[in-house]
């Protein structure tokens, strides 16, 4: 159970149908009725599974209606909050926009005036010139991310060394967005998530969002939010509607236009122009895309892509190292599937898509339990960067389990064969989330099998995160040799050796 002292909670809401209306998931519509080919969506799903086998969930909207949605078991991103990483930034930008709409904040306000008691002893001219606008556009001008301390993150961020004048050069830095989150808390006199709950989440019907926080209790801002794919899809629809939801202006159209238009060049290094979706420009914590689209964007494939020309929104949660390819598949399959007007209804095809969306599932390790006995027992990991100590496989009364020992203790979870089994564990003991840590209880799903080569294959997926633990155990020279890795942000290689019993 996640601590109320650190996180904002809200009750979960009931799930809807595969084809559903945008707001309440109660009215079935087909893609064809909204001018989208069901075959194009099926082709996109096929391509995602062929290229990755690591997309967790999606929602596709056209003309304000949800035309297709699904989640790959053991994930249920439609109903269970999923980590957003930097997709969080676009929500913080929205909170800033709400404050601007309320005239509680000016974009040219100096950051030193907002935090007069958190400044370093020596205040440089560059620090004195830093504006809220510069934080929004990633033009802070300072060195790389430094918020990895258990001390005040506000003071740490404001004490960073400046490399260039603020407002003169794009440099992606999550520390800037943390300062924006701190500004939201300071100006609203509310916790950032409480402010968003009142002004944004409640009107949109987002009821189960939560975030990790800094040591001083401020929402991380640049990362840390967890929401369902349906939640982030509603957010995209709000922006597509120029800030209107169910006839109510939630945030001004002026802010939507400013936040999602190009405010600065984007990218890394000396490259300023490219066909890449990462070099189309940056707004206020939103990325511009090709095809006149824009997106909220988080590591490992957390996307909400807003396509004004197509009147469409595509939201995706995933665990992908190749986000360029992820966007390419959207442009290759979904974009051309959207036409003006409507398509003739094709019940057989839309029913096929509906069944496909209901039955999505990530692959489990292939094989059986034949020969499992020799692999049972404990494996002591060699020293590794994440502090994993050991794993132990057990077969008790026909039920497989594994016990994983990490920095936060030892935990026992069930393991499936040709199916995913769910459990809970904890690997990082910190009570604040420096980027890459997996703090608090983690829901996991595990499966294993002995393959045709006689090797043990084990996989553990972290359900609300993007981490994946893959292990292979093979017999070599009378020893059992374990090789594997924890994939994801700040992953690690794992190895162990023990004698065959």
CSV table of C-alpha atoms in Angstrom, one decimal:
chain,number,residue,atom,x,y,z
A,1,UNK,CA,0.0,0.0,0.0
A,2,UNK,CA,1.5,3.3,-1.1
A,3,UNK,CA,2.0,5.8,1.7
A,4,UNK,CA,-0.6,8.6,2.0
A,5,UNK,CA,2.2,10.8,3.2
A,6,UNK,CA,4.0,10.6,-0.1
A,7,UNK,CA,1.3,10.0,-2.7
A,8,UNK,CA,-2.1,11.2,-3.8
A,9,UNK,CA,-4.7,8.4,-4.3
A,10,UNK,CA,-8.2,8.2,-5.7
A,11,UNK,CA,-10.6,5.4,-6.1
A,12,UNK,CA,-10.4,3.2,-9.2
A,13,UNK,CA,-13.2,3.5,-11.7
A,14,UNK,CA,-15.0,0.7,-13.6
A,15,UNK,CA,-13.8,-0.5,-16.9
A,16,UNK,CA,-15.6,0.0,-20.1
A,17,UNK,CA,-16.0,-1.7,-23.4
A,18,UNK,CA,-13.5,-2.3,-26.1
A,19,UNK,CA,-15.3,0.2,-28.4
A,20,UNK,CA,-16.6,3.0,-26.2
A,21,UNK,CA,-17.5,6.7,-26.1
A,22,UNK,CA,-14.8,9.1,-25.1
A,23,UNK,CA,-16.1,10.2,-21.7
A,24,UNK,CA,-17.9,7.4,-19.9
A,25,UNK,CA,-17.0,4.2,-21.8
A,26,UNK,CA,-20.7,3.1,-22.1
A,27,UNK,CA,-21.6,3.5,-25.8
A,28,UNK,CA,-20.1,1.3,-28.5
A,29,UNK,CA,-18.8,2.8,-31.7
A,30,UNK,CA,-16.8,1.2,-34.4
A,31,UNK,CA,-13.6,2.6,-36.1
A,32,UNK,CA,-15.4,2.7,-39.4
A,33,UNK,CA,-18.2,5.0,-38.0
A,34,UNK,CA,-15.5,7.5,-37.2
A,35,UNK,CA,-13.6,7.2,-40.5
A,36,UNK,CA,-10.9,4.8,-39.4
A,37,UNK,CA,-10.1,1.4,-40.9
A,38,UNK,CA,-10.2,-1.5,-38.4
A,39,UNK,CA,-7.7,-3.2,-40.6
A,40,UNK,CA,-5.3,-0.3,-40.2
A,41,UNK,CA,-5.5,-0.7,-36.4
A,42,UNK,CA,-5.1,-4.5,-36.7
A,43,UNK,CA,-2.0,-3.9,-38.8
A,44,UNK,CA,-0.6,-1.5,-36.2
A,45,UNK,CA,-1.2,-4.1,-33.4
A,46,UNK,CA,0.6,-6.8,-35.6
A,47,UNK,CA,3.5,-4.5,-36.2
A,48,UNK,CA,3.8,-3.6,-32.5
A,49,UNK,CA,3.9,-7.3,-31.6
A,50,UNK,CA,6.4,-8.1,-34.3
A,51,UNK,CA,8.8,-5.3,-33.5
A,52,UNK,CA,8.6,-5.2,-29.7
A,53,UNK,CA,6.3,-7.6,-27.8
A,54,UNK,CA,6.5,-4.9,-25.1
A,55,UNK,CA,3.6,-2.5,-25.7
A,56,UNK,CA,1.5,-2.6,-22.5
A,57,UNK,CA,-1.7,-0.7,-23.5
A,58,UNK,CA,-3.3,1.8,-25.9
A,59,UNK,CA,-6.3,4.0,-26.5
A,60,UNK,CA,-7.2,5.4,-29.9
A,61,UNK,CA,-9.7,8.3,-30.2
A,62,UNK,CA,-11.3,9.8,-33.3
A,63,UNK,CA,-13.8,12.7,-33.3
A,64,UNK,CA,-13.9,12.5,-29.5
A,65,UNK,CA,-14.9,8.8,-29.5
A,66,UNK,CA,-12.8,5.9,-28.2
A,67,UNK,CA,-12.7,3.6,-31.3
A,68,UNK,CA,-10.2,1.0,-30.0
A,69,UNK,CA,-8.4,0.2,-26.8
A,70,UNK,CA,-6.6,-2.7,-25.3
A,71,UNK,CA,-3.9,-3.9,-22.9
A,72,UNK,CA,-1.5,-6.8,-23.2
A,73,UNK,CA,-1.9,-9.2,-20.2
A,74,UNK,CA,-0.6,-9.4,-17.6
A,75,UNK,CA,-0.8,-5.6,-17.8
A,76,UNK,CA,-4.1,-3.8,-17.5
A,77,UNK,CA,-3.2,-0.3,-18.2
A,78,UNK,CA,-6.8,0.7,-19.0
A,79,UNK,CA,-7.6,0.3,-15.3
A,80,UNK,CA,-4.4,0.1,-13.4
A,81,UNK,CA,-2.1,3.2,-13.2
A,82,UNK,CA,1.1,2.9,-15.2
A,83,UNK,CA,4.3,4.8,-14.8
A,84,UNK,CA,4.5,7.9,-17.1
A,85,UNK,CA,8.1,9.0,-16.7
A,86,UNK,CA,8.4,12.4,-18.5
A,87,UNK,CA,4.9,12.3,-19.8
A,88,UNK,CA,4.3,13.7,-16.3
A,89,UNK,CA,5.9,17.0,-17.5
A,90,UNK,CA,2.9,17.9,-19.7
A,91,UNK,CA,0.6,17.6,-16.6
A,92,UNK,CA,2.9,20.0,-14.7
A,93,UNK,CA,2.8,22.4,-17.7
A,94,UNK,CA,-1.0,22.3,-17.5
A,95,UNK,CA,-0.9,23.1,-13.8
A,96,UNK,CA,1.3,26.1,-14.6
A,97,UNK,CA,-1.2,27.1,-17.3
A,98,UNK,CA,-4.1,26.9,-14.9
A,99,UNK,CA,-2.2,29.3,-12.6
A,100,UNK,CA,-1.6,31.7,-15.4
A,101,UNK,CA,-5.3,31.5,-16.3
A,102,UNK,CA,-6.1,32.4,-12.7
A,103,UNK,CA,-3.6,35.3,-12.9
A,104,UNK,CA,-1.7,33.8,-10.0
A,105,UNK,CA,1.5,33.5,-12.1
A,106,UNK,CA,3.3,35.3,-14.9
A,107,UNK,CA,5.5,33.5,-17.3
A,108,UNK,CA,8.2,36.2,-17.1
A,109,UNK,CA,8.2,36.1,-13.3
A,110,UNK,CA,11.8,35.5,-11.9
A,111,UNK,CA,12.4,32.2,-10.2
A,112,UNK,CA,14.5,33.9,-7.5
A,113,UNK,CA,11.5,36.0,-6.5
A,114,UNK,CA,9.4,32.9,-6.0
A,115,UNK,CA,11.9,31.1,-3.8
A,116,UNK,CA,13.7,33.9,-1.9
A,117,UNK,CA,14.6,31.6,1.0
A,118,UNK,CA,16.0,28.7,-1.1
A,119,UNK,CA,18.7,30.5,-3.0
A,120,UNK,CA,22.5,29.9,-2.8
A,121,UNK,CA,24.6,32.3,-0.9
A,122,UNK,CA,26.1,33.6,-4.1
A,123,UNK,CA,23.4,34.4,-6.7
A,124,UNK,CA,24.8,34.7,-10.2
A,125,UNK,CA,23.3,37.1,-12.7
A,126,UNK,CA,22.2,34.1,-14.7
A,127,UNK,CA,20.2,32.7,-11.8
A,128,UNK,CA,18.7,36.2,-11.2
A,129,UNK,CA,17.5,36.3,-14.8
A,130,UNK,CA,15.9,32.8,-14.8
A,131,UNK,CA,12.2,33.0,-15.6
A,132,UNK,CA,9.3,30.5,-15.4
A,133,UNK,CA,9.2,30.6,-19.2
A,134,UNK,CA,12.8,29.3,-19.4
A,135,UNK,CA,11.9,26.3,-17.2
A,136,UNK,CA,8.9,25.5,-19.4
A,137,UNK,CA,10.9,25.6,-22.6
A,138,UNK,CA,13.9,23.6,-21.2
A,139,UNK,CA,16.1,26.7,-21.6
A,140,UNK,CA,17.2,26.7,-18.0
A,141,UNK,CA,20.9,26.9,-19.0
A,142,UNK,CA,22.3,24.7,-16.3
A,143,UNK,CA,24.2,21.5,-16.0
A,144,UNK,CA,22.7,18.0,-16.1
A,145,UNK,CA,20.1,16.5,-13.8
A,146,UNK,CA,21.3,16.5,-10.2
A,147,UNK,CA,18.2,15.7,-8.1
A,148,UNK,CA,19.5,12.5,-6.5
A,149,UNK,CA,20.0,13.7,-3.0
A,150,UNK,CA,18.0,13.3,0.2
A,151,UNK,CA,18.3,17.0,0.8
A,152,UNK,CA,16.1,19.8,-0.5
A,153,UNK,CA,15.6,19.4,-4.2
A,154,UNK,CA,14.6,23.1,-4.6
A,155,UNK,CA,17.8,24.3,-3.1
A,156,UNK,CA,19.8,21.7,-5.1
A,157,UNK,CA,18.2,22.8,-8.4
A,158,UNK,CA,18.7,26.5,-7.7
A,159,UNK,CA,22.4,25.9,-6.8
A,160,UNK,CA,23.2,24.2,-10.1
A,161,UNK,CA,26.0,25.7,-12.2
A,162,UNK,CA,24.9,27.7,-15.3
A,163,UNK,CA,26.5,26.9,-18.6
A,164,UNK,CA,24.7,29.5,-20.7
A,165,UNK,CA,22.3,32.4,-20.2
A,166,UNK,CA,18.7,31.2,-19.4
A,167,UNK,CA,16.4,31.3,-22.4
A,168,UNK,CA,19.2,30.9,-25.0
A,169,UNK,CA,19.6,27.2,-25.5
A,170,UNK,CA,17.4,24.1,-25.3
A,171,UNK,CA,18.8,21.4,-22.9
A,172,UNK,CA,16.3,18.7,-21.7
A,173,UNK,CA,16.5,18.6,-18.0
A,174,UNK,CA,13.9,17.2,-15.6
A,175,UNK,CA,15.2,19.4,-12.8
A,176,UNK,CA,13.6,22.4,-14.5
A,177,UNK,CA,10.2,20.6,-14.4
A,178,UNK,CA,10.6,19.8,-10.7
A,179,UNK,CA,11.0,23.5,-10.1
A,180,UNK,CA,7.8,24.1,-12.0
A,181,UNK,CA,6.1,21.6,-9.7
A,182,UNK,CA,7.5,23.4,-6.7
A,183,UNK,CA,6.2,26.7,-8.2
A,184,UNK,CA,2.7,25.1,-8.6
A,185,UNK,CA,2.8,24.2,-4.9
A,186,UNK,CA,4.0,27.6,-3.8
A,187,UNK,CA,1.6,29.7,-5.9
A,188,UNK,CA,-1.5,27.5,-5.4
A,189,UNK,CA,-0.8,26.9,-1.7
A,190,UNK,CA,-1.8,23.3,-2.3
A,191,UNK,CA,0.1,20.1,-3.0
A,192,UNK,CA,0.6,19.8,-6.8
A,193,UNK,CA,-1.5,16.7,-7.1
A,194,UNK,CA,-4.3,18.3,-5.0
A,195,UNK,CA,-4.3,21.3,-7.2
A,196,UNK,CA,-4.5,19.1,-10.3
A,197,UNK,CA,-7.2,17.0,-8.7
A,198,UNK,CA,-9.4,20.1,-8.1
A,199,UNK,CA,-8.7,21.8,-11.4
A,200,UNK,CA,-8.1,19.0,-13.9
A,201,UNK,CA,-8.5,15.4,-12.7
A,202,UNK,CA,-12.0,15.8,-11.2
A,203,UNK,CA,-13.5,17.5,-14.2
A,204,UNK,CA,-12.0,14.9,-16.5
A,205,UNK,CA,-13.1,11.9,-14.3
A,206,UNK,CA,-9.5,10.9,-13.6
A,207,UNK,CA,-9.8,9.1,-10.3
A,208,UNK,CA,-6.7,7.0,-9.6
A,209,UNK,CA,-3.6,9.1,-10.5
A,210,UNK,CA,-0.7,9.2,-8.1
A,211,UNK,CA,2.8,10.5,-8.0
A,212,UNK,CA,6.1,10.0,-6.3
A,213,UNK,CA,7.6,13.0,-4.4
A,214,UNK,CA,10.9,14.7,-3.5
A,215,UNK,CA,12.3,14.4,0.0
A,216,UNK,CA,10.5,17.6,1.0
A,217,UNK,CA,7.2,16.2,-0.2
A,218,UNK,CA,6.9,18.0,-3.6
A,219,UNK,CA,5.7,16.1,-6.6
A,220,UNK,CA,8.7,15.1,-8.7
A,221,UNK,CA,7.2,16.9,-11.7
A,222,UNK,CA,9.6,15.8,-14.3
A,223,UNK,CA,8.7,12.2,-13.7
A,224,UNK,CA,6.8,10.1,-11.1
A,225,UNK,CA,3.1,10.3,-12.1
A,226,UNK,CA,1.2,7.0,-12.6
A,227,UNK,CA,-2.1,7.0,-14.6
A,228,UNK,CA,-4.1,4.6,-16.7
A,229,UNK,CA,-4.0,4.8,-20.5
A,230,UNK,CA,-7.6,6.0,-20.4
A,231,UNK,CA,-6.5,8.8,-18.1
A,232,UNK,CA,-3.8,10.1,-20.5
A,233,UNK,CA,-6.1,9.7,-23.4
A,234,UNK,CA,-8.7,12.0,-21.8
A,235,UNK,CA,-5.9,14.5,-21.3
A,236,UNK,CA,-5.0,14.4,-25.0
A,237,UNK,CA,-8.6,14.9,-25.9
A,238,UNK,CA,-8.8,17.9,-23.6
A,239,UNK,CA,-5.9,19.5,-25.6
A,240,UNK,CA,-7.4,18.5,-28.9
A,241,UNK,CA,-10.6,20.2,-27.8
A,242,UNK,CA,-8.5,23.4,-27.1
A,243,UNK,CA,-9.1,23.1,-23.4
A,244,UNK,CA,-12.8,22.2,-23.4
A,245,UNK,CA,-14.3,19.1,-21.8
A,246,UNK,CA,-18.0,18.3,-21.9
A,247,UNK,CA,-18.7,21.9,-22.8
A,248,UNK,CA,-16.7,23.4,-20.0
A,249,UNK,CA,-13.5,25.4,-20.6
A,250,UNK,CA,-11.1,23.6,-18.2
A,251,UNK,CA,-8.0,25.5,-19.4
A,252,UNK,CA,-7.8,28.4,-21.8
A,253,UNK,CA,-7.4,27.9,-25.5
A,254,UNK,CA,-4.6,30.5,-25.4
A,255,UNK,CA,-2.6,28.2,-23.1
A,256,UNK,CA,-3.2,25.1,-25.2
A,257,UNK,CA,-1.9,27.0,-28.3
A,258,UNK,CA,1.2,28.3,-26.4
A,259,UNK,CA,2.0,25.0,-24.7
A,260,UNK,CA,1.8,22.9,-27.9
A,261,UNK,CA,3.3,25.3,-30.5
A,262,UNK,CA,7.1,25.5,-31.1
A,263,UNK,CA,8.6,27.8,-28.5
A,264,UNK,CA,12.2,26.6,-29.0
A,265,UNK,CA,14.4,24.4,-31.2
A,266,UNK,CA,14.7,20.9,-29.8
A,267,UNK,CA,17.1,18.0,-29.9
A,268,UNK,CA,20.6,17.3,-28.6
A,269,UNK,CA,24.1,18.4,-29.5
A,270,UNK,CA,24.6,20.7,-32.4
A,271,UNK,CA,21.8,19.3,-34.6
A,272,UNK,CA,18.9,21.8,-34.9
A,273,UNK,CA,17.1,20.5,-37.9
A,274,UNK,CA,16.2,16.9,-38.7
A,275,UNK,CA,13.3,14.7,-40.0
A,276,UNK,CA,13.2,13.1,-36.5
A,277,UNK,CA,10.2,13.7,-34.3
A,278,UNK,CA,12.6,14.9,-31.7
A,279,UNK,CA,13.8,17.8,-33.7
A,280,UNK,CA,10.4,19.4,-34.7
A,281,UNK,CA,10.5,21.9,-31.8
A,282,UNK,CA,9.5,22.0,-28.1
A,283,UNK,CA,6.6,23.9,-26.5
A,284,UNK,CA,5.9,24.2,-22.9
A,285,UNK,CA,6.7,20.7,-21.8
A,286,UNK,CA,5.2,19.3,-25.0
A,287,UNK,CA,7.1,18.0,-28.0
A,288,UNK,CA,6.2,18.9,-31.6
A,289,UNK,CA,5.9,16.0,-34.1
A,290,UNK,CA,5.8,15.6,-37.8
A,291,UNK,CA,2.4,15.8,-39.5
A,292,UNK,CA,1.5,18.9,-37.5
A,293,UNK,CA,1.0,16.7,-34.4
A,294,UNK,CA,2.4,17.1,-30.9
A,295,UNK,CA,2.9,14.8,-27.9
A,296,UNK,CA,3.3,14.3,-24.3
A,297,UNK,CA,6.4,12.0,-24.1
A,298,UNK,CA,7.8,9.7,-21.4
A,299,UNK,CA,10.8,7.3,-21.4
A,300,UNK,CA,10.3,3.8,-22.8
A,301,UNK,CA,7.3,4.7,-24.9
A,302,UNK,CA,4.7,6.6,-22.8
A,303,UNK,CA,3.0,8.7,-25.4
A,304,UNK,CA,-0.1,10.8,-25.9
A,305,UNK,CA,0.0,11.9,-29.5
A,306,UNK,CA,-2.5,14.6,-30.5
A,307,UNK,CA,-3.2,14.9,-34.2
A,308,UNK,CA,-5.3,18.0,-34.9
A,309,UNK,CA,-5.4,17.5,-38.7
A,310,UNK,CA,-6.9,14.1,-38.1
A,311,UNK,CA,-9.0,15.0,-35.1
A,312,UNK,CA,-7.4,12.1,-33.3
A,313,UNK,CA,-5.6,11.1,-30.1
A,314,UNK,CA,-3.3,8.0,-29.7
A,315,UNK,CA,-2.2,7.1,-26.2
A,316,UNK,CA,0.3,4.3,-25.5
A,317,UNK,CA,2.0,2.8,-22.5
A,318,UNK,CA,4.9,0.5,-23.1
A,319,UNK,CA,8.4,-0.6,-22.2
A,320,UNK,CA,10.4,0.1,-25.4
A,321,UNK,CA,14.0,1.0,-25.9
A,322,UNK,CA,13.2,2.3,-29.4
A,323,UNK,CA,10.7,5.1,-29.1
A,324,UNK,CA,11.6,6.3,-32.7
A,325,UNK,CA,10.3,3.1,-34.1
A,326,UNK,CA,7.2,3.3,-31.9
A,327,UNK,CA,6.3,6.6,-33.4
A,328,UNK,CA,7.1,5.4,-36.9
A,329,UNK,CA,4.6,2.6,-36.5
A,330,UNK,CA,1.9,5.1,-35.7
A,331,UNK,CA,2.7,7.2,-38.8
A,332,UNK,CA,3.0,4.1,-40.9
A,333,UNK,CA,-0.2,2.3,-39.9
A,334,UNK,CA,-2.6,4.5,-37.9
A,335,UNK,CA,-2.2,7.8,-39.7
A,336,UNK,CA,-3.1,6.5,-43.2
A,337,UNK,CA,-6.0,4.5,-41.7
A,338,UNK,CA,-7.8,7.8,-40.9
A,339,UNK,CA,-9.9,9.3,-43.6
A,340,UNK,CA,-12.5,12.1,-43.9
A,341,UNK,CA,-16.1,10.9,-43.6
A,342,UNK,CA,-16.9,7.4,-42.7
A,343,UNK,CA,-16.2,3.9,-44.0
A,344,UNK,CA,-18.8,1.3,-44.8
A,345,UNK,CA,-19.5,-0.8,-41.7
A,346,UNK,CA,-17.7,-4.1,-41.8
A,347,UNK,CA,-19.0,-6.1,-38.8
A,348,UNK,CA,-16.7,-9.1,-39.4
A,349,UNK,CA,-13.6,-6.9,-39.4
A,350,UNK,CA,-14.6,-4.7,-36.4
A,351,UNK,CA,-15.6,-7.8,-34.5
A,352,UNK,CA,-12.2,-9.3,-35.3
A,353,UNK,CA,-10.5,-6.1,-33.9
A,354,UNK,CA,-12.7,-6.3,-30.8
A,355,UNK,CA,-11.7,-9.9,-30.1
A,356,UNK,CA,-8.1,-9.1,-30.8
A,357,UNK,CA,-8.1,-6.2,-28.3
A,358,UNK,CA,-9.8,-8.3,-25.6
A,359,UNK,CA,-7.2,-11.2,-26.0
A,360,UNK,CA,-3.9,-9.3,-26.1
A,361,UNK,CA,-1.2,-11.0,-24.1
A,362,UNK,CA,2.6,-10.8,-23.9
A,363,UNK,CA,4.4,-14.0,-24.6
A,364,UNK,CA,5.5,-16.2,-21.7
A,365,UNK,CA,8.8,-18.2,-21.9
A,366,UNK,CA,8.3,-21.2,-24.2
A,367,UNK,CA,8.7,-24.7,-22.9
A,368,UNK,CA,7.5,-26.9,-20.1
A,369,UNK,CA,8.4,-28.1,-16.6
A,370,UNK,CA,10.3,-31.1,-17.9
A,371,UNK,CA,13.7,-31.2,-16.2
A,372,UNK,CA,12.8,-28.3,-13.8
A,373,UNK,CA,14.1,-30.2,-10.7
A,374,UNK,CA,17.8,-29.6,-11.3
A,375,UNK,CA,17.2,-25.8,-11.6
A,376,UNK,CA,15.4,-25.5,-8.3
A,377,UNK,CA,17.2,-23.8,-5.4
A,378,UNK,CA,19.1,-20.6,-4.7
A,379,UNK,CA,21.4,-18.6,-6.9
A,380,UNK,CA,23.6,-15.9,-5.3
A,381,UNK,CA,24.1,-13.0,-7.7
A,382,UNK,CA,27.5,-11.5,-8.3
A,383,UNK,CA,27.8,-7.9,-7.2
A,384,UNK,CA,25.6,-5.6,-9.4
A,385,UNK,CA,24.6,-2.0,-9.6
A,386,UNK,CA,21.0,-2.5,-8.3
A,387,UNK,CA,21.9,-4.5,-5.2
A,388,UNK,CA,20.1,-7.7,-6.2
A,389,UNK,CA,21.4,-10.4,-3.9
A,390,UNK,CA,19.8,-13.7,-4.8
A,391,UNK,CA,16.9,-15.6,-6.4
A,392,UNK,CA,15.5,-19.0,-5.3
A,393,UNK,CA,13.2,-21.1,-7.4
A,394,UNK,CA,10.9,-23.6,-5.5
A,395,UNK,CA,8.3,-26.2,-6.4
A,396,UNK,CA,5.9,-26.8,-3.5
A,397,UNK,CA,2.9,-29.0,-3.9
A,398,UNK,CA,2.9,-28.5,-7.7
A,399,UNK,CA,3.1,-24.6,-7.3
A,400,UNK,CA,6.1,-22.7,-8.6
A,401,UNK,CA,7.5,-19.8,-6.6
A,402,UNK,CA,10.6,-17.6,-6.6
A,403,UNK,CA,12.1,-15.7,-3.8
A,404,UNK,CA,14.0,-12.5,-4.8
A,405,UNK,CA,16.3,-10.8,-2.4
A,406,UNK,CA,17.2,-7.1,-3.1
A,407,UNK,CA,18.1,-4.0,-1.2
A,408,UNK,CA,14.6,-3.7,0.3
A,409,UNK,CA,14.4,-7.3,1.6
A,410,UNK,CA,13.4,-10.7,0.4
A,411,UNK,CA,10.1,-11.4,-1.3
A,412,UNK,CA,8.3,-14.6,-2.4
A,413,UNK,CA,6.0,-14.5,-5.5
A,414,UNK,CA,4.2,-17.1,-7.5
A,415,UNK,CA,5.5,-18.1,-11.0
A,416,UNK,CA,3.4,-19.4,-13.9
A,417,UNK,CA,4.1,-21.8,-16.7
A,418,UNK,CA,2.5,-20.7,-20.0
A,419,UNK,CA,0.6,-18.1,-17.9
A,420,UNK,CA,1.5,-15.1,-15.9
A,421,UNK,CA,1.2,-15.2,-12.1
A,422,UNK,CA,0.9,-12.0,-10.1
A,423,UNK,CA,2.6,-11.1,-6.9
A,424,UNK,CA,4.2,-8.2,-5.0
A,425,UNK,CA,7.7,-7.3,-3.9
A,426,UNK,CA,10.0,-4.4,-3.2
A,427,UNK,CA,13.5,-3.7,-4.5
A,428,UNK,CA,14.5,-0.2,-3.6
A,429,UNK,CA,14.0,1.1,0.0
A,430,UNK,CA,14.2,4.8,-0.6
A,431,UNK,CA,11.1,6.9,0.3
A,432,UNK,CA,11.6,9.3,-2.5
A,433,UNK,CA,12.1,8.6,-6.2
A,434,UNK,CA,15.3,9.6,-7.8
A,435,UNK,CA,15.0,8.8,-11.5
A,436,UNK,CA,15.2,5.1,-12.1
A,437,UNK,CA,14.4,3.8,-8.7
A,438,UNK,CA,11.5,1.5,-8.2
A,439,UNK,CA,10.4,2.4,-4.7
A,440,UNK,CA,7.5,1.1,-2.7
A,441,UNK,CA,5.6,-2.1,-3.3
A,442,UNK,CA,5.8,-3.3,-6.9
A,443,UNK,CA,3.2,-5.5,-8.6
A,444,UNK,CA,5.0,-8.1,-10.7
A,445,UNK,CA,3.9,-11.0,-13.0
A,446,UNK,CA,6.3,-14.0,-13.5
A,447,UNK,CA,6.5,-17.0,-15.7
A,448,UNK,CA,9.2,-19.6,-16.5
A,449,UNK,CA,9.8,-22.7,-18.6
A,450,UNK,CA,12.5,-25.2,-19.5
A,451,UNK,CA,13.0,-24.8,-23.3
A,452,UNK,CA,13.9,-27.3,-26.0
A,453,UNK,CA,17.6,-26.8,-25.3
A,454,UNK,CA,17.1,-27.8,-21.7
A,455,UNK,CA,17.7,-24.3,-20.4
A,456,UNK,CA,15.6,-22.5,-17.8
A,457,UNK,CA,14.0,-19.3,-19.1
A,458,UNK,CA,12.5,-16.9,-16.5
A,459,UNK,CA,10.8,-13.5,-16.9
A,460,UNK,CA,9.4,-11.1,-14.4
A,461,UNK,CA,7.4,-8.0,-15.5
A,462,UNK,CA,6.9,-5.0,-13.2
A,463,UNK,CA,3.3,-4.2,-13.8
A,464,UNK,CA,3.1,-0.4,-13.1
A,465,UNK,CA,6.6,0.2,-14.3
A,466,UNK,CA,8.8,-0.6,-17.3
A,467,UNK,CA,11.3,-2.9,-15.6
A,468,UNK,CA,11.7,-6.5,-16.8
A,469,UNK,CA,13.8,-9.2,-15.2
A,470,UNK,CA,15.0,-11.9,-17.7
A,471,UNK,CA,17.1,-14.8,-16.6
A,472,UNK,CA,18.6,-17.9,-18.3
A,473,UNK,CA,20.0,-20.8,-16.4
A,474,UNK,CA,22.0,-23.4,-18.4
A,475,UNK,CA,24.2,-26.4,-17.3
A,476,UNK,CA,27.9,-25.9,-18.2
A,477,UNK,CA,30.7,-28.2,-17.0
A,478,UNK,CA,28.7,-29.6,-14.1
A,479,UNK,CA,27.7,-26.1,-13.0
A,480,UNK,CA,24.5,-24.2,-13.4
A,481,UNK,CA,25.3,-20.8,-14.9
A,482,UNK,CA,22.8,-18.0,-14.6
A,483,UNK,CA,22.9,-15.0,-17.0
A,484,UNK,CA,20.4,-12.2,-17.2
A,485,UNK,CA,19.5,-8.6,-16.8
A,486,UNK,CA,17.1,-6.2,-15.3
A,487,UNK,CA,15.9,-4.1,-18.3
A,488,UNK,CA,14.6,-0.6,-18.0
A,489,UNK,CA,16.0,2.7,-16.6
A,490,UNK,CA,19.2,2.0,-14.6
A,491,UNK,CA,18.9,-1.7,-15.3
A,492,UNK,CA,21.8,-4.1,-14.6
A,493,UNK,CA,23.4,-7.4,-15.7
A,494,UNK,CA,23.0,-10.3,-13.4
A,495,UNK,CA,25.1,-13.5,-13.1
A,496,UNK,CA,25.5,-16.4,-10.8
A,497,UNK,CA,27.0,-19.9,-10.7
A,498,UNK,CA,26.4,-22.9,-8.6
A,499,UNK,CA,27.1,-26.6,-8.7
A,500,UNK,CA,24.6,-29.1,-10.1
A,501,UNK,CA,23.1,-31.0,-7.2
